[in-house]
Short mmCIF file of C-alpha atoms in Angstrom, two decimals:
data_model
loop_
_atom_site.label_atom_id
_atom_site.label_comp_id
_atom_site.label_asym_id
_atom_site.label_seq_id
_atom_site.Cartn_x
_atom_site.Cartn_y
_atom_site.Cartn_z
CA MET A 1 3.88 1.79 -28.64
CA VAL A 2 2.26 5.22 -28.75
CA THR A 3 -0.63 6.77 -30.65
CA SER A 4 -2.63 9.93 -29.98
CA LEU A 5 -5.27 7.72 -28.37
CA LEU A 6 -3.34 4.97 -26.56
CA SER A 7 0.16 4.40 -25.19
CA VAL A 8 1.46 1.02 -24.01
CA ASP A 9 4.92 0.50 -22.51
CA SER A 10 5.02 -3.19 -23.39
CA PHE A 11 8.78 -3.25 -23.96
CA ALA A 12 11.62 -1.30 -22.42
CA ALA A 13 12.15 1.65 -24.75
CA ARG A 14 15.92 2.11 -24.75
CA GLY A 15 17.07 5.41 -26.17
CA THR A 16 13.54 6.79 -26.36
CA SER A 17 13.51 10.43 -27.37
CA PHE A 18 12.33 13.13 -25.02
CA TRP A 19 9.34 14.07 -27.16
CA ARG A 20 8.25 10.45 -27.49
CA SER A 21 8.38 10.14 -23.71
CA VAL A 22 6.26 13.29 -23.38
CA ALA A 23 3.79 11.98 -25.97
CA SER A 24 3.31 8.76 -23.98
CA HIS A 25 2.01 10.87 -21.08
CA CYS A 26 -0.34 12.96 -23.24
CA THR A 27 -2.58 10.24 -24.62
CA TRP A 28 -6.17 9.66 -23.61
CA PHE A 29 -5.62 6.04 -22.61
CA SER A 30 -2.42 4.45 -21.33
CA VAL A 31 -1.20 1.08 -20.06
CA LYS A 32 1.85 1.41 -17.80
CA GLY A 33 3.97 -1.32 -16.26
CA ASP A 34 3.85 0.32 -12.82
CA ASP A 35 0.16 -0.58 -12.55
CA TYR A 36 0.67 -4.33 -12.91
CA LEU A 37 2.18 -7.34 -11.13
CA LEU A 38 4.92 -6.79 -8.53
CA ARG A 39 5.94 -3.32 -7.35
CA ASP A 40 9.64 -4.01 -6.87
CA LYS A 41 10.70 -2.39 -10.18
CA PRO A 42 9.19 1.07 -10.64
CA GLY A 43 9.37 2.24 -14.23
CA ALA A 44 9.80 -1.26 -15.70
CA ALA A 45 7.91 -2.20 -18.86
CA LEU A 46 5.20 -4.85 -19.02
CA MET A 47 7.36 -7.67 -20.40
CA GLU A 48 10.07 -7.06 -17.82
CA LYS A 49 7.49 -7.05 -15.03
CA LEU A 50 6.00 -10.28 -16.39
CA ARG A 51 9.36 -12.08 -16.49
CA THR A 52 10.18 -10.89 -12.97
CA TYR A 53 6.88 -12.20 -11.64
CA LEU A 54 7.25 -15.57 -13.37
CA VAL A 55 10.74 -16.01 -11.92
CA SER A 56 9.39 -15.21 -8.45
CA GLN A 57 6.93 -18.08 -8.93
CA GLY A 58 9.67 -20.54 -9.88
CA VAL A 59 8.84 -20.40 -13.58
CA ASP A 60 11.31 -19.79 -16.40
CA GLY A 61 10.76 -16.20 -17.48
CA ASP A 62 11.47 -17.14 -21.12
CA GLY A 63 9.16 -20.17 -21.06
CA TYR A 64 6.27 -18.04 -22.28
CA PRO A 65 7.65 -15.87 -25.10
CA PHE A 66 4.20 -14.56 -26.07
CA ALA A 67 1.69 -12.85 -23.81
CA TYR A 68 -1.69 -11.20 -24.33
CA LEU A 69 -3.15 -8.80 -21.75
CA ILE A 70 -6.80 -7.88 -21.33
CA THR A 71 -7.11 -4.95 -18.94
CA ALA A 72 -8.74 -1.58 -18.35
CA PRO A 73 -6.28 1.20 -19.27
CA ARG A 74 -5.72 4.47 -17.51
CA PHE A 75 -7.89 7.38 -18.65
CA LEU A 76 -6.25 10.81 -18.28
CA GLY A 77 -3.85 9.24 -15.78
CA TYR A 78 -6.58 7.71 -13.59
CA GLN A 79 -6.97 3.98 -13.18
CA PHE A 80 -9.08 1.61 -11.16
CA ASN A 81 -8.74 -1.91 -12.51
CA PRO A 82 -10.55 -4.65 -10.55
CA VAL A 83 -9.13 -7.54 -12.59
CA SER A 84 -6.75 -8.11 -15.50
CA PHE A 85 -6.25 -11.29 -17.53
CA TRP A 86 -2.82 -12.36 -18.79
CA TYR A 87 -2.72 -15.11 -21.44
CA LEU A 88 0.67 -16.85 -21.68
CA TYR A 89 1.69 -18.79 -24.79
CA ASP A 90 4.56 -21.11 -25.60
CA SER A 91 6.79 -20.84 -28.68
CA ASN A 92 4.05 -22.49 -30.78
CA LYS A 93 1.56 -19.82 -29.67
CA GLU A 94 -0.51 -22.34 -27.76
CA LEU A 95 -2.16 -21.14 -24.56
CA GLN A 96 -0.40 -22.79 -21.61
CA ALA A 97 -1.12 -20.54 -18.62
CA MET A 98 -3.01 -17.52 -17.41
CA ILE A 99 -2.48 -14.92 -14.72
CA LEU A 100 -5.46 -13.39 -12.96
CA GLU A 101 -4.44 -10.09 -11.41
CA VAL A 102 -7.04 -8.96 -8.87
CA ASN A 103 -7.04 -5.51 -7.22
CA ASN A 104 -9.24 -4.33 -4.38
CA THR A 105 -10.27 -0.82 -3.33
CA THR A 106 -7.51 -0.56 -0.70
CA ASP A 107 -4.69 -0.78 -3.30
CA GLU A 108 -3.84 -4.41 -2.53
CA ARG A 109 -3.16 -6.89 -5.30
CA ARG A 110 -3.21 -10.66 -5.72
CA MET A 111 -1.89 -12.55 -8.72
CA TYR A 112 -3.03 -16.11 -9.39
CA LEU A 113 -0.79 -18.05 -11.76
CA LEU A 114 -2.92 -20.71 -13.46
CA ARG A 115 -1.05 -23.41 -15.39
CA LYS A 116 -2.48 -26.28 -17.38
CA SER A 117 -0.12 -28.84 -15.90
CA THR A 118 -1.82 -30.68 -13.04
CA SER A 119 1.42 -32.26 -11.91
CA GLN A 120 2.50 -28.99 -10.34
CA THR A 121 0.58 -26.89 -7.87
CA ASN A 122 1.65 -23.41 -6.83
CA SER A 123 1.30 -21.65 -3.50
CA ALA A 124 -2.32 -20.75 -4.24
CA GLY A 125 -3.21 -24.44 -4.37
CA LEU A 126 -4.77 -24.23 -7.83
CA GLN A 127 -5.67 -27.30 -9.80
CA GLU A 128 -6.75 -27.74 -13.38
CA GLU A 129 -10.50 -28.02 -13.48
CA HIS A 130 -11.86 -30.81 -15.62
CA ARG A 131 -15.41 -31.05 -16.76
CA ASP A 132 -17.50 -31.26 -13.61
CA ASP A 133 -20.70 -30.01 -12.04
CA ARG A 134 -19.23 -26.66 -10.99
CA LEU A 135 -18.51 -25.57 -14.55
CA ASP A 136 -21.86 -26.90 -15.68
CA GLU A 137 -23.54 -24.64 -13.11
CA VAL A 138 -21.56 -21.67 -14.36
CA GLU A 139 -22.53 -22.29 -17.95
CA GLU A 140 -26.16 -22.83 -17.05
CA ALA A 141 -26.18 -19.50 -15.20
CA ASN A 142 -24.68 -17.61 -18.13
CA GLY A 143 -25.85 -19.40 -21.23
CA SER A 144 -23.78 -21.67 -23.43
CA GLY A 145 -20.15 -22.02 -22.46
CA ALA A 146 -17.04 -21.41 -24.50
CA PRO A 147 -16.20 -24.04 -27.12
CA LYS A 148 -14.46 -26.99 -25.56
CA SER A 149 -11.57 -26.80 -28.00
CA VAL A 150 -10.50 -23.36 -26.82
CA ARG A 151 -11.63 -23.45 -23.21
CA PHE A 152 -9.16 -22.80 -20.38
CA SER A 153 -10.65 -23.86 -17.05
CA MET A 154 -9.22 -23.83 -13.56
CA THR A 155 -10.33 -23.84 -9.91
CA TRP A 156 -8.33 -22.56 -6.96
CA PRO A 157 -8.97 -21.41 -3.35
CA LYS A 158 -9.73 -17.79 -2.60
CA ASP A 159 -7.34 -16.10 -0.17
CA PHE A 160 -7.70 -12.40 -0.99
CA HIS A 161 -10.07 -9.79 0.45
CA VAL A 162 -12.05 -8.17 -2.37
CA SER A 163 -15.39 -7.17 -0.89
CA PRO A 164 -16.51 -6.36 2.66
CA PHE A 165 -19.51 -8.60 2.05
CA ASN A 166 -17.46 -11.76 1.41
CA ASP A 167 -14.72 -13.30 3.53
CA ARG A 168 -11.52 -14.89 2.24
CA GLN A 169 -13.02 -18.38 2.19
CA GLY A 170 -14.30 -20.27 -0.82
CA THR A 171 -13.03 -21.07 -4.29
CA TYR A 172 -12.73 -19.36 -7.65
CA SER A 173 -13.49 -21.11 -10.95
CA LEU A 174 -12.44 -19.63 -14.26
CA VAL A 175 -13.74 -20.60 -17.69
CA ALA A 176 -11.94 -18.68 -20.45
CA ARG A 177 -11.33 -19.04 -24.15
CA ASP A 178 -8.12 -18.51 -26.04
CA PRO A 179 -8.36 -15.03 -27.63
CA LEU A 180 -5.91 -15.90 -30.42
CA GLU A 181 -7.91 -18.94 -31.49
CA ALA A 182 -11.13 -16.95 -31.20
CA TYR A 183 -9.61 -14.27 -33.43
CA SER A 184 -8.63 -16.90 -36.00
CA ALA A 185 -12.20 -18.18 -35.95
CA GLY A 186 -13.54 -14.66 -36.51
CA GLU A 187 -15.36 -14.61 -33.18
CA GLY A 188 -15.25 -12.32 -30.14
CA LEU A 189 -11.82 -12.14 -28.56
CA VAL A 190 -13.01 -12.26 -24.95
CA ASN A 191 -15.30 -14.75 -23.29
CA ASN A 192 -14.39 -15.26 -19.63
CA ARG A 193 -16.48 -16.32 -16.65
CA LEU A 194 -15.29 -16.13 -13.07
CA THR A 195 -17.34 -17.92 -10.41
CA LEU A 196 -17.00 -17.50 -6.66
CA ARG A 197 -18.31 -20.41 -4.64
CA ALA A 198 -18.62 -20.41 -0.86
CA THR A 199 -16.90 -23.16 1.11
CA GLN A 200 -19.19 -26.18 0.82
CA GLY A 201 -21.95 -23.85 -0.23
CA PRO A 202 -23.73 -22.35 -3.22
CA VAL A 203 -22.40 -20.08 -5.93
CA VAL A 204 -21.97 -16.58 -4.48
CA LEU A 205 -21.01 -14.59 -7.55
CA VAL A 206 -20.74 -15.11 -11.30
CA ALA A 207 -18.92 -12.43 -13.31
CA SER A 208 -18.69 -12.51 -17.10
CA LEU A 209 -16.47 -10.61 -19.50
CA VAL A 210 -17.79 -10.61 -23.06
CA PRO A 211 -17.42 -8.16 -25.98
CA THR A 212 -20.22 -5.73 -26.75
CA GLY A 213 -19.04 -4.93 -30.27
CA PRO A 214 -16.27 -5.52 -32.82
CA TRP A 215 -12.67 -5.01 -31.75
CA ILE A 216 -11.03 -1.65 -32.52
CA ASP A 217 -7.52 -0.94 -33.81
CA PRO A 218 -6.38 2.40 -32.29
CA PHE A 219 -3.84 2.87 -35.10
CA LYS A 220 -6.57 2.99 -37.73
CA LEU A 221 -9.15 5.22 -36.05
CA SER A 222 -9.99 8.58 -37.53
CA ILE A 223 -10.21 11.71 -35.41
CA ALA A 224 -14.00 11.47 -35.32
CA ALA A 225 -13.93 7.78 -34.36
CA SER A 226 -11.35 8.46 -31.65
CA ALA A 227 -13.50 11.26 -30.21
CA LYS A 228 -16.52 8.97 -30.25
CA LEU A 229 -14.58 6.26 -28.41
CA VAL A 230 -13.34 8.69 -25.75
CA LEU A 231 -16.84 10.06 -25.16
CA ALA A 232 -18.40 6.59 -25.06
CA TRP A 233 -15.89 4.80 -22.80
CA GLY A 234 -13.58 7.34 -21.18
CA TRP A 235 -15.95 8.11 -18.33
CA VAL A 236 -16.56 4.43 -17.50
CA GLY A 237 -13.29 4.00 -15.63
CA LEU A 238 -13.84 7.24 -13.72
CA VAL A 239 -17.17 6.11 -12.30
CA THR A 240 -16.22 2.48 -11.55
CA PHE A 241 -15.11 3.19 -8.00
CA PRO A 242 -18.12 5.45 -7.18
CA ARG A 243 -20.42 2.77 -8.53
CA ILE A 244 -18.80 0.19 -6.26
CA LEU A 245 -19.30 2.49 -3.27
CA ARG A 246 -22.94 3.05 -4.23
CA GLU A 247 -23.64 -0.68 -4.39
CA ALA A 248 -21.72 -1.22 -1.14
CA VAL A 249 -23.94 1.31 0.64
CA LYS A 250 -27.02 -0.50 -0.62
CA LEU A 251 -25.73 -3.84 0.67
CA PHE A 252 -24.60 -2.33 3.95
CA LYS A 253 -28.14 -1.14 4.62
CA LYS A 254 -29.28 -4.76 4.21
CA ARG A 255 -26.68 -6.25 6.57
CA GLY A 256 -29.41 -7.30 8.99
CA LEU A 257 -31.12 -9.36 6.27
CA GLY A 258 -28.62 -12.19 6.08
CA ILE A 259 -25.77 -10.11 4.61
CA ASN A 260 -22.58 -10.15 6.67
CA VAL A 261 -19.99 -7.39 6.75
CA TYR A 262 -16.29 -8.29 7.02
CA PHE A 263 -13.55 -5.85 7.95
CA ARG A 264 -10.45 -5.66 5.80
CA PRO A 265 -7.90 -8.22 7.00
CA GLU A 266 -4.16 -7.92 6.58
CA VAL A 267 -2.81 -9.60 3.48
CA LYS A 268 -1.41 -13.11 3.36
CA ILE A 269 1.97 -14.21 2.01
CA GLY A 270 1.94 -13.99 -1.76
CA THR A 271 -0.24 -10.90 -1.88
CA VAL A 272 1.09 -7.49 -2.92
CA PRO A 273 0.24 -5.08 -0.07
CA ARG A 274 -0.95 -1.52 -0.45
CA GLN A 275 1.58 1.18 -1.17
CA GLU A 276 3.22 2.66 1.88
CA THR A 277 2.55 6.07 3.36
CA ILE A 278 5.25 8.72 3.64
CA ILE A 279 5.77 8.00 7.35
CA GLU A 280 5.99 4.24 6.77
CA SER A 281 8.61 4.74 4.06
CA ARG A 282 10.62 6.94 6.43
CA LEU A 283 10.50 4.43 9.28
CA GLU A 284 11.54 1.39 7.23
CA PRO A 285 15.27 2.28 6.93
CA TYR A 286 15.50 2.69 10.71
CA PHE A 287 13.91 -0.71 11.32
CA ARG A 288 16.19 -2.31 8.72
CA ARG A 289 19.31 -0.94 10.41
CA PHE A 290 17.92 -1.86 13.82
CA LEU A 291 17.42 -5.46 12.68
CA GLN A 292 20.94 -5.57 11.25
CA HIS A 293 22.30 -4.26 14.54
CA GLN A 294 20.43 -6.84 16.59
CA VAL A 295 21.54 -9.72 14.39
CA ALA A 296 25.15 -8.55 14.52
CA TYR A 297 25.25 -8.29 18.32
CA SER A 298 23.04 -11.25 19.19
CA GLY A 299 25.73 -13.83 18.45
CA LEU A 300 23.12 -16.21 17.04
CA PRO A 301 24.30 -18.67 14.36
CA CYS A 302 21.70 -17.61 11.83
CA THR A 303 21.19 -15.82 8.56
CA ILE A 304 18.03 -13.75 8.24
CA LYS A 305 16.50 -12.92 4.89
CA TYR A 306 14.69 -9.65 5.47
CA VAL A 307 11.90 -8.97 2.97
CA PRO A 308 10.52 -5.42 3.34
CA SER A 309 7.07 -4.22 2.36
CA ILE A 310 8.16 -0.97 0.76
CA THR A 311 8.07 -0.25 -2.97
CA ALA A 312 11.46 -0.57 -4.69
CA GLN A 313 13.18 -1.82 -1.52
CA LYS A 314 15.13 -5.03 -2.11
CA SER A 315 15.33 -7.92 0.30
CA ILE A 316 18.67 -8.42 2.07
CA GLU A 317 20.39 -11.25 3.91
CA ILE A 318 21.76 -10.48 7.38
CA SER A 319 24.25 -12.85 8.96
CA GLY A 320 25.11 -12.81 12.64
CA LEU A 321 28.42 -14.63 12.18
CA PRO A 322 31.23 -14.27 9.63
CA PRO A 323 31.10 -16.63 6.59
CA SER A 324 34.01 -18.67 7.95
CA SER A 325 31.97 -19.63 11.03
CA VAL A 326 29.03 -20.64 8.88
CA SER A 327 31.15 -22.95 6.74
CA LYS A 328 32.61 -24.65 9.83
CA ASP A 329 29.25 -25.47 11.38
CA PRO A 330 26.55 -25.41 8.68
CA VAL A 331 24.29 -27.83 10.59
CA ASN A 332 23.62 -25.51 13.53
CA HIS A 333 23.39 -22.42 11.34
CA HIS A 334 19.75 -21.49 10.81
CA HIS A 335 18.31 -19.68 7.81
CA ILE A 336 15.30 -17.57 8.79
CA GLU A 337 12.99 -15.52 6.64
CA PHE A 338 11.67 -12.27 8.11
CA LYS A 339 8.89 -11.01 5.84
CA VAL A 340 6.91 -7.84 6.46
CA LEU A 341 3.42 -8.48 5.10
CA SER A 342 2.07 -4.94 5.28
CA PRO A 343 3.75 -1.51 5.45
CA ALA A 344 1.48 -0.86 8.44
CA PHE A 345 3.95 -2.97 10.44
CA TYR A 346 6.51 -0.15 10.52
CA SER A 347 4.13 2.42 11.97
CA ARG A 348 2.53 -0.07 14.37
CA PHE A 349 5.93 -1.33 15.56
CA ALA A 350 6.95 2.24 16.44
CA HIS A 351 3.96 2.53 18.80
CA TYR A 352 5.16 -0.26 21.08
CA ALA A 353 7.63 0.46 23.86
CA HIS A 354 8.56 -3.23 24.21
CA THR A 355 9.86 -5.14 21.21
CA MET A 356 8.47 -8.57 22.10
CA GLU A 357 5.08 -7.02 22.83
CA ALA A 358 5.09 -5.71 19.28
CA PHE A 359 5.82 -9.13 17.79
CA SER A 360 3.29 -10.74 20.08
CA GLN A 361 0.51 -8.39 19.00
CA GLU A 362 1.46 -8.27 15.34
CA MET A 363 2.21 -11.97 14.77
CA LEU A 364 2.50 -14.45 17.64
CA SER A 365 -0.72 -14.00 19.61
CA THR A 366 -3.17 -12.73 17.07
CA ARG A 367 -5.38 -14.06 14.32
CA ASP A 368 -4.16 -14.48 10.75
CA GLU A 369 -6.35 -11.57 9.69
CA ASN A 370 -4.31 -9.22 11.92
CA LYS A 371 -0.76 -10.35 11.15
CA THR A 372 1.48 -7.68 9.65
CA VAL A 373 4.74 -9.66 9.78
CA TRP A 374 5.78 -13.27 9.32
CA VAL A 375 8.90 -15.05 10.63
CA SER A 376 9.70 -18.59 9.57
CA ASP A 377 11.12 -19.46 13.02
CA PRO A 378 9.47 -17.31 15.71
CA LYS A 379 11.39 -19.06 18.49
CA VAL A 380 14.49 -17.05 17.61
CA LEU A 381 12.84 -13.67 18.29
CA PRO A 382 13.34 -13.57 22.11
CA LYS A 383 17.04 -14.38 21.68
CA LEU A 384 17.45 -12.00 18.78
CA PHE A 385 16.02 -8.99 20.61
CA ALA A 386 17.28 -9.83 24.10
CA THR A 387 20.55 -7.93 23.72
CA ALA A 388 20.76 -4.28 24.74
CA THR A 389 21.14 -1.70 22.01
CA GLY A 390 22.91 1.00 23.99
CA ARG A 391 26.45 1.77 22.85
CA ASN A 392 28.35 5.05 22.91
CA PRO A 393 25.48 7.52 23.38
CA ARG A 394 25.68 10.47 21.02
CA GLN A 395 22.45 12.36 21.64
CA ARG A 396 23.39 14.64 24.54
CA GLY A 397 22.21 17.97 25.86
CA PHE A 398 19.09 19.23 27.54
CA LEU A 399 17.16 19.92 24.32
CA ASN A 400 17.72 16.43 22.93
CA ARG A 401 16.79 14.81 26.22
CA TRP A 402 13.59 16.90 26.29
CA ARG A 403 12.73 15.85 22.73
CA TRP A 404 13.11 12.14 23.51
CA GLU A 405 11.13 12.61 26.71
CA LEU A 406 8.34 14.11 24.61
CA VAL A 407 8.39 11.01 22.40
CA ARG A 408 8.15 8.80 25.47
CA TYR A 409 5.33 10.86 26.96
CA LEU A 410 3.22 10.94 23.77
CA ARG A 411 3.71 7.28 22.87
CA VAL A 412 0.43 5.42 22.68
CA LEU A 413 -0.48 1.91 21.62
CA PRO A 414 -1.58 1.54 17.98
CA ALA A 415 -5.21 1.35 16.98
CA GLU A 416 -6.99 -1.87 17.82
CA GLN A 417 -6.93 -4.50 15.12
CA SER A 418 -9.99 -5.27 13.04
CA TYR A 419 -10.37 -8.85 14.26
CA PRO A 420 -10.20 -9.41 18.05
CA SER A 421 -8.10 -12.36 19.13
CA GLU A 422 -10.90 -13.79 21.22
CA GLU A 423 -14.54 -13.12 21.91
CA LYS A 424 -14.96 -10.97 24.99
CA PRO A 425 -18.14 -9.90 26.77
CA VAL A 426 -19.27 -6.42 25.92
CA ASP A 427 -18.76 -3.96 28.75
CA HIS A 428 -18.71 -0.21 29.04
CA THR A 429 -15.41 0.12 30.86
CA SER A 430 -12.44 1.76 29.18
CA ARG A 431 -8.94 0.34 29.18
CA ILE A 432 -6.07 2.62 30.16
CA ASP A 433 -2.43 1.57 29.97
CA ILE A 434 -0.98 2.66 33.35
CA ARG A 435 2.51 1.34 32.69
CA HIS A 436 5.45 3.71 32.73
CA LEU A 437 6.47 3.24 29.12
CA PRO A 438 10.18 3.73 28.50
CA LEU A 439 11.84 4.58 25.24
CA SER A 440 11.67 1.58 22.94
CA SER A 441 14.68 -0.41 21.78
CA LEU A 442 14.31 1.20 18.39
CA ASP A 443 14.28 4.65 20.02
CA ASN A 444 17.48 3.87 21.90
CA PHE A 445 19.12 2.55 18.75
CA VAL A 446 18.28 5.71 16.81
CA ALA A 447 19.38 7.97 19.68
CA GLU A 448 22.73 6.22 20.09
CA ASP A 449 23.69 4.96 16.63
CA CYS A 450 22.20 7.48 14.20
CA SER A 451 23.26 11.01 13.35
CA PRO A 452 21.43 13.99 14.86
CA THR A 453 19.76 14.69 11.50
CA GLU A 454 18.52 11.11 11.23
CA ALA A 455 17.32 11.14 14.83
CA SER A 456 15.42 14.38 14.20
CA ALA A 457 13.66 12.90 11.15
CA TYR A 458 12.80 9.77 13.15
CA ARG A 459 11.33 11.76 16.05
CA SER A 460 9.32 13.89 13.64
CA ALA A 461 7.75 10.78 12.10
CA LEU A 462 6.96 9.33 15.53
CA LEU A 463 5.42 12.51 16.85
CA ARG A 464 3.15 12.70 13.82
CA LEU A 465 2.03 9.13 14.42
CA PHE A 466 1.37 9.64 18.12
CA LEU A 467 -0.38 12.99 17.71
CA ALA A 468 -2.52 11.59 14.92
CA GLU A 469 -3.55 8.69 17.17
CA ARG A 470 -4.44 11.06 20.00
CA LEU A 471 -5.96 13.97 18.08
CA ALA A 472 -6.90 12.83 14.57
CA TRP A 473 -8.22 9.27 14.92
CA GLY A 474 -4.96 7.93 13.51
CA PHE A 475 -5.34 9.91 10.28
CA THR A 476 -2.02 11.74 9.81
CA PRO A 477 -3.13 13.97 6.87
CA LEU A 478 -5.63 15.54 9.26
CA LEU A 479 -2.68 16.99 11.17
CA GLN A 480 -1.83 19.10 8.12
CA LEU A 481 -5.31 20.59 8.28
CA TYR A 482 -4.75 21.39 11.96
CA ASP A 483 -1.45 23.06 10.99
CA ILE A 484 -3.18 25.27 8.41
CA ILE A 485 -5.87 26.24 10.90
CA ILE A 486 -3.30 27.21 13.56
CA ARG A 487 -1.27 29.25 11.05
CA GLY A 488 -4.38 31.06 9.89
CA PHE A 489 -5.47 31.76 13.47
CA LEU A 490 -2.05 33.20 14.38
CA MET A 491 -2.03 35.45 11.34
CA TYR A 492 -5.59 36.58 12.08
CA LEU A 493 -4.69 37.28 15.70
CA ALA A 494 -1.59 39.25 14.70
CA HIS A 495 -3.65 41.21 12.20
CA ARG A 496 -6.30 42.14 14.75
CA LEU A 497 -3.88 43.13 17.49
CA LEU A 498 -1.43 45.06 15.34
CA PHE A 499 -3.99 46.75 13.13
CA SER A 500 -6.15 47.89 16.04
CA SER A 501 -3.12 49.31 17.88
CA LEU A 502 -1.75 51.11 14.86
CA ALA A 503 -5.18 52.45 13.92
CA LYS A 504 -5.32 54.27 17.24
CA THR A 505 -1.88 55.72 16.54
CA LEU A 506 -3.02 57.00 13.15
CA ASP A 507 -6.08 58.61 14.72
CA ARG A 508 -3.87 60.51 17.14
CA MET A 509 -1.58 61.63 14.32
CA LYS A 510 -4.57 62.89 12.31
CA ALA A 511 -5.63 64.99 15.25
CA SER A 512 -2.23 66.70 15.30
CA LYS A 513 -2.67 67.85 11.63
CA ASP A 514 0.97 67.07 10.84
CA GLY A 515 1.17 65.71 7.24
CA ASN A 516 4.73 64.36 7.44
CA ALA A 517 4.07 62.63 10.71
CA LEU A 518 0.86 61.16 9.23
CA PHE A 519 2.79 59.73 6.24
CA MET A 520 5.50 58.24 8.46
CA ALA A 521 2.90 56.74 10.77
CA ALA A 522 1.08 55.13 7.81
CA PHE A 523 4.32 53.70 6.46
CA ALA A 524 5.22 52.36 9.91
CA ALA A 525 1.76 50.82 10.25
CA VAL A 526 2.08 48.90 6.97
CA PHE A 527 5.63 47.81 7.78
CA VAL A 528 4.87 46.65 11.31
CA TRP A 529 1.67 44.95 10.15
CA HIS A 530 3.61 42.98 7.50
CA VAL A 531 6.38 42.04 9.95
CA GLY A 532 3.83 41.03 12.56
CA LEU A 533 2.11 38.64 10.18
CA LYS A 534 5.42 37.13 9.15
CA ASN A 535 6.53 36.71 12.75
CA ALA A 536 3.26 35.04 13.70
CA HIS A 537 3.84 32.53 10.92
CA HIS A 538 7.51 32.05 11.85
CA LEU A 539 6.74 31.73 15.56
CA TRP A 540 4.69 28.60 14.88
CA ALA A 541 7.43 27.22 12.62
CA VAL A 542 10.03 27.78 15.38
CA LEU A 543 7.87 25.99 17.95
CA LYS A 544 7.56 22.98 15.64
CA ALA A 545 11.31 23.02 14.97
CA LEU A 546 12.07 22.81 18.69
CA VAL A 547 10.22 19.50 18.78
#
């Protein structure tokens, strides 16, 4: 559905023309499926994404044939959408469920599926909220509530980090009205209230979503009305994030007045993590193959379902024994789920020289707020990663050995986690790891089982991680700035040295009063100056290539 003002990819447009596809990217406002629900199907339309999410929650994807979405669209390709409301209807167009899709400022997402049936409870632990004191408090705080006949109410526990000034404890309560019934009654389409209540405490936050004017049909707007709408509301989405930062700064200044500040924890199971960085996406295939290798050579009677945390990467099942062995002894064959909660796991895992130390720090011996990976049966990890990975070494030669030695030398532990595992007394001593760190099991696997091109790409990713940790506070894009500065300095140095040397040559040629010699000297000066600048640039590129 496309107009000059708004484009919505609600359904998969099969056979869409090229110009229609271009027009969908040239509208002022747009609603794209990639911005909603799960991220496992890039390019999918809204209805396809909705069915996929419902199936992942154990719900029939065709059980809700009608859906209504209230959201903030993109404006000129930019979007920051704190919360979206999905209304799900049965075949009789009666509201049966809702989905609250919450996004935070770190690109993480949590969907809460709210169903009217109280006989079933999903992983979020939601329950249908009947008339009680909590809803009365909400309505008293915000005026009269929605009509009882069209009210959809639910309460469920909070488990998602939204603000640094609130932890993940407490409960949410939603009071919403059916927009279709409100439309039939000629009233405002939207009337939602979301209440955050602290655990066994008072109401912390009450947010309301109500219309400020009559609804607008983008298909019927004139050019003047469309321009007025763009000028009145287009800028609102652009300043939402700066406004949040402004209010956060105000609250941060008052942190000593009873306002606590909470660091961002790692996401829990059921939450969509942030999108991965380039380095994390490059490291994931190596870890996947490393896990497959370990399962294959461990000899354990188990099947591992590996669930990655990378966009568009599908989960796979890895079996350590052939199917015939599984069918002979199904009792002793274990099914284990290996779920990566955050893409940060791949970069953090690469920092550790010892595999079990990595799992200890990232899952076994740390707080829930720090966990980047989850394994349904952690007892299998020591057996799974006890086998050696070395087989038929391929990476030979002095240069390759020097490159791997550089990786070993620069390896450093990852940045400390936001939540310490235990309270420790404050001291002013620094901790230095004095162990002789060897190449990790993953390093050995890549060196011995991957091609030279793959090993080179792996080392490049690791060196960026380690150098960023040592020189750029863990911020890898800052290394690109360092690279630009070094290139500029080399070119400046070459310019100064070459130009000053050739200038003296030209002065001597002028003194000889030989016109031809002066022309040849000037030509040589320009040529050598150009070559010198190029060589300075290429010299730095060659040095990086050797690594």
